[in-house]
Amino acid sequence: MRWFQHGLDVNQAVPRFSTRADLVAVARLLRDGARHYYGLNGKGLPTLLNDAHAVVLEGPHQELWAVALVDYAFQRTTWLRGVGLTRGIRVQAAIESLLPLLHKAAYERGVRRIFYTGDDTDDSWLLSSLRRYGYEHDTDVLVYEKRNLYRPSTGNQTVHIRPVRPQDEPAITMLDRACFEAHWTKEGTALELTMVQDACFMAAELGNQIVGYAYVSIHNQGKLLHLVRLAVDPRYRGQGIGVRLVAEVVALGQRYRTEVITLNTQSYNHEAQQIYRWFGFMKTGERQEVLRYDYGDDGNGDGSDDERRDGC
């Protein structure tokens, strides 16, 4: 390939932890690098660069050739959030130079499992290199869409649906932890998302107790709705609460005269998929592969303790 006609020799570069002084160069690699992946939301990049969450490959003239970064850890798990390479550096050589230091630092912070998700087409260059490094297939995230606003049921009508409020954050956080595996759980979700415009965050209550929620992002003046997250307390499943929440999402689409409602779900979440298909959601054929790196007892790859939880 022409990109590697004048290849860079990684043996002439030094991997090191990044600092905030690297921000401009790192942002450029993650945005415009010859190979780049960036999956970090929000404005957390400067902080991560200063907290040993990113490793850069520095060339002989102090120029940055590559970067890799992980997110903050939660319950011994984290996500690989960014990789950027300059033109002329081989992908596998860069990965094998960056990840040992990045993985070691994550392990010392208590991380025992690192996840990565990327598009099969756009990020195939990274998927294959991570597999060779020791990452393994965990699951696939499937994409569904619904192009009509029909509701086969309105679900449990004894459930009270209301907007989520900032003071609901502790209850939402506890619900998240009960419904999702650690790497799919987000802290501070309720407080942050109640402040987001062009979104609908609804709670399902029974007897003044939050037993479920749905979060929907609104795009193109309501022409597109995306069901970002839906959860039902495991103790209250089988009572039509998930159906009620999906019905409320479709009702939101009716108010906006929405043209399409989309959602993503893990391939192993069969119960949720059954509800979605009943409501007329169809698979688009798109999927994102999720890879997992398990640390062994010695801090290297090969540990595993599979656990599966789903949202509804």
Coordinates of C-alpha atoms in Angstrom, one line a residue, residues 101-268:
L101 CA 2.3 0.2 28.7
L102 CA -1.4 1.1 28.4
H103 CA -2.5 -2.3 29.7
K104 CA 0.0 -2.3 32.5
A105 CA -1.2 1.0 33.8
A106 CA -4.8 -0.1 33.6
Y107 CA -4.0 -3.3 35.5
E108 CA -2.3 -1.3 38.2
R109 CA -5.5 0.8 38.6
G110 CA -7.4 -2.4 39.2
V111 CA -8.8 -3.1 35.7
R112 CA -9.1 -6.8 34.9
R113 CA -11.0 -6.5 31.6
I114 CA -10.8 -4.1 28.7
F115 CA -13.5 -3.8 26.0
Y116 CA -13.5 -2.4 22.5
T117 CA -16.3 -1.9 20.0
G118 CA -16.0 -0.8 16.4
D119 CA -17.7 -0.9 13.1
D120 CA -16.9 -4.1 11.1
T121 CA -16.2 -2.1 7.9
D122 CA -14.7 1.3 9.1
D123 CA -12.6 -0.1 11.9
S124 CA -11.6 -3.5 10.4
W125 CA -7.9 -2.4 10.5
L126 CA -8.1 -2.1 14.3
L127 CA -10.3 -5.2 14.9
S128 CA -7.8 -7.5 13.2
S129 CA -4.8 -6.0 15.0
L130 CA -6.5 -6.2 18.4
R131 CA -7.4 -9.9 17.8
R132 CA -3.7 -10.6 17.0
Y133 CA -2.7 -8.9 20.3
G134 CA -5.1 -11.1 22.3
Y135 CA -8.5 -9.5 22.3
E136 CA -11.3 -12.0 21.8
H137 CA -14.9 -11.7 20.5
D138 CA -17.4 -10.9 23.3
T139 CA -20.6 -10.1 21.5
D140 CA -22.2 -8.2 18.6
V141 CA -24.3 -5.1 19.0
L142 CA -27.2 -5.3 16.5
V143 CA -29.1 -2.4 14.9
Y144 CA -32.9 -2.3 14.7
E145 CA -35.2 0.2 13.1
K146 CA -39.0 0.8 13.0
R147 CA -40.6 2.7 10.2
N148 CA -44.2 2.8 11.3
L149 CA -45.8 4.0 14.5
Y150 CA -48.0 1.0 15.2
R151 CA -48.2 -0.2 18.9
P152 CA -49.4 -3.8 19.4
S153 CA -49.9 -3.1 23.1
T154 CA -49.6 -0.2 25.5
G155 CA -48.2 -2.4 28.3
N156 CA -48.9 -2.2 32.0
Q157 CA -51.2 0.7 32.6
T158 CA -50.7 0.7 36.4
V159 CA -47.2 1.9 35.8
H160 CA -46.8 5.7 36.1
I161 CA -44.6 7.3 33.4
R162 CA -42.9 10.6 34.2
P163 CA -39.8 12.6 33.3
V164 CA -36.6 11.6 35.1
R165 CA -35.4 14.3 37.5
P166 CA -31.9 15.0 38.8
Q167 CA -32.8 13.7 42.2
D168 CA -33.6 10.3 40.7
E169 CA -29.9 9.8 40.0
P170 CA -29.2 7.3 42.9
A171 CA -32.2 5.2 42.0
I172 CA -31.3 5.2 38.3
T173 CA -27.7 4.3 39.1
M174 CA -28.8 1.3 41.3
L175 CA -31.1 0.2 38.5
D176 CA -28.3 0.4 36.0
R177 CA -26.1 -1.8 38.1
A178 CA -28.8 -4.4 38.6
C179 CA -29.7 -4.5 34.9
F180 CA -26.4 -4.2 33.0
E181 CA -22.9 -5.7 33.2
A182 CA -20.3 -3.4 34.6
H183 CA -18.9 -2.3 31.2
W184 CA -22.4 -1.2 30.0
T185 CA -23.1 0.7 33.2
K186 CA -22.6 4.5 33.4
E187 CA -22.2 6.5 36.5
G188 CA -23.9 9.9 36.7
T189 CA -26.3 9.0 33.9
A190 CA -29.5 10.6 35.4
L191 CA -28.0 13.9 36.3
E192 CA -26.2 14.4 33.0
L193 CA -29.0 13.2 30.7
T194 CA -31.7 15.3 32.4
M195 CA -29.7 18.3 31.2
V196 CA -29.5 17.2 27.6
Q197 CA -31.7 19.0 25.1
D198 CA -33.3 17.2 22.2
A199 CA -33.8 14.1 24.4
C200 CA -36.5 12.4 26.4
F201 CA -35.6 10.6 29.6
M202 CA -38.6 8.8 31.2
A203 CA -39.0 6.8 34.4
A204 CA -41.5 4.0 35.1
E205 CA -42.8 4.0 38.7
L206 CA -44.8 1.5 40.7
G207 CA -45.8 2.7 44.2
N208 CA -43.4 5.6 44.1
Q209 CA -40.5 3.3 43.2
I210 CA -38.6 3.6 39.9
V211 CA -38.7 0.1 38.3
G212 CA -37.6 1.0 34.8
Y213 CA -36.6 3.8 32.5
A214 CA -36.1 4.7 28.8
Y215 CA -33.8 7.3 27.3
V216 CA -34.4 8.6 23.8
S217 CA -32.4 11.0 21.7
I218 CA -34.3 13.2 19.3
H219 CA -32.8 14.1 15.9
N220 CA -33.8 16.2 12.9
Q221 CA -36.7 17.9 14.7
G222 CA -38.1 14.5 15.7
K223 CA -38.0 12.8 12.3
L224 CA -35.5 10.3 13.8
L225 CA -35.7 8.9 17.4
H226 CA -33.0 6.7 18.8
L227 CA -33.7 4.5 21.8
V228 CA -30.4 4.9 23.6
R229 CA -31.2 2.8 26.7
L230 CA -34.0 0.9 28.3
A231 CA -33.9 -0.9 31.6
V232 CA -36.4 -2.8 33.8
D233 CA -35.7 -3.8 37.4
P234 CA -35.1 -7.6 37.3
R235 CA -37.4 -8.0 40.3
Y236 CA -40.3 -6.6 38.2
R237 CA -39.8 -8.2 34.9
G238 CA -42.7 -10.1 33.3
Q239 CA -45.2 -7.5 34.3
G240 CA -45.4 -5.5 31.1
I241 CA -43.1 -2.7 32.2
G242 CA -40.7 -3.1 29.3
V243 CA -43.7 -3.2 26.9
R244 CA -45.1 -0.1 28.5
L245 CA -41.8 1.8 28.0
V246 CA -41.4 0.7 24.4
A247 CA -45.0 1.8 23.8
E248 CA -44.3 5.2 25.3
V249 CA -41.3 5.6 23.0
V250 CA -43.5 4.9 20.0
A251 CA -46.1 7.3 21.4
L252 CA -43.4 9.9 21.5
G253 CA -42.8 9.2 17.8
Q254 CA -46.4 9.7 17.1
R255 CA -46.3 13.1 18.7
Y256 CA -43.3 14.1 16.6
R257 CA -44.6 12.3 13.4
T258 CA -41.3 10.4 13.4
E259 CA -40.2 8.6 10.3
V260 CA -37.9 6.1 11.9
I261 CA -37.1 4.9 15.4
T262 CA -33.7 3.1 15.8
L263 CA -32.0 1.2 18.6
N264 CA -29.0 -1.0 19.3
T265 CA -29.0 -4.1 21.5
Q266 CA -26.6 -6.9 22.3
S267 CA -27.0 -10.1 20.3
Y268 CA -27.5 -12.1 23.5

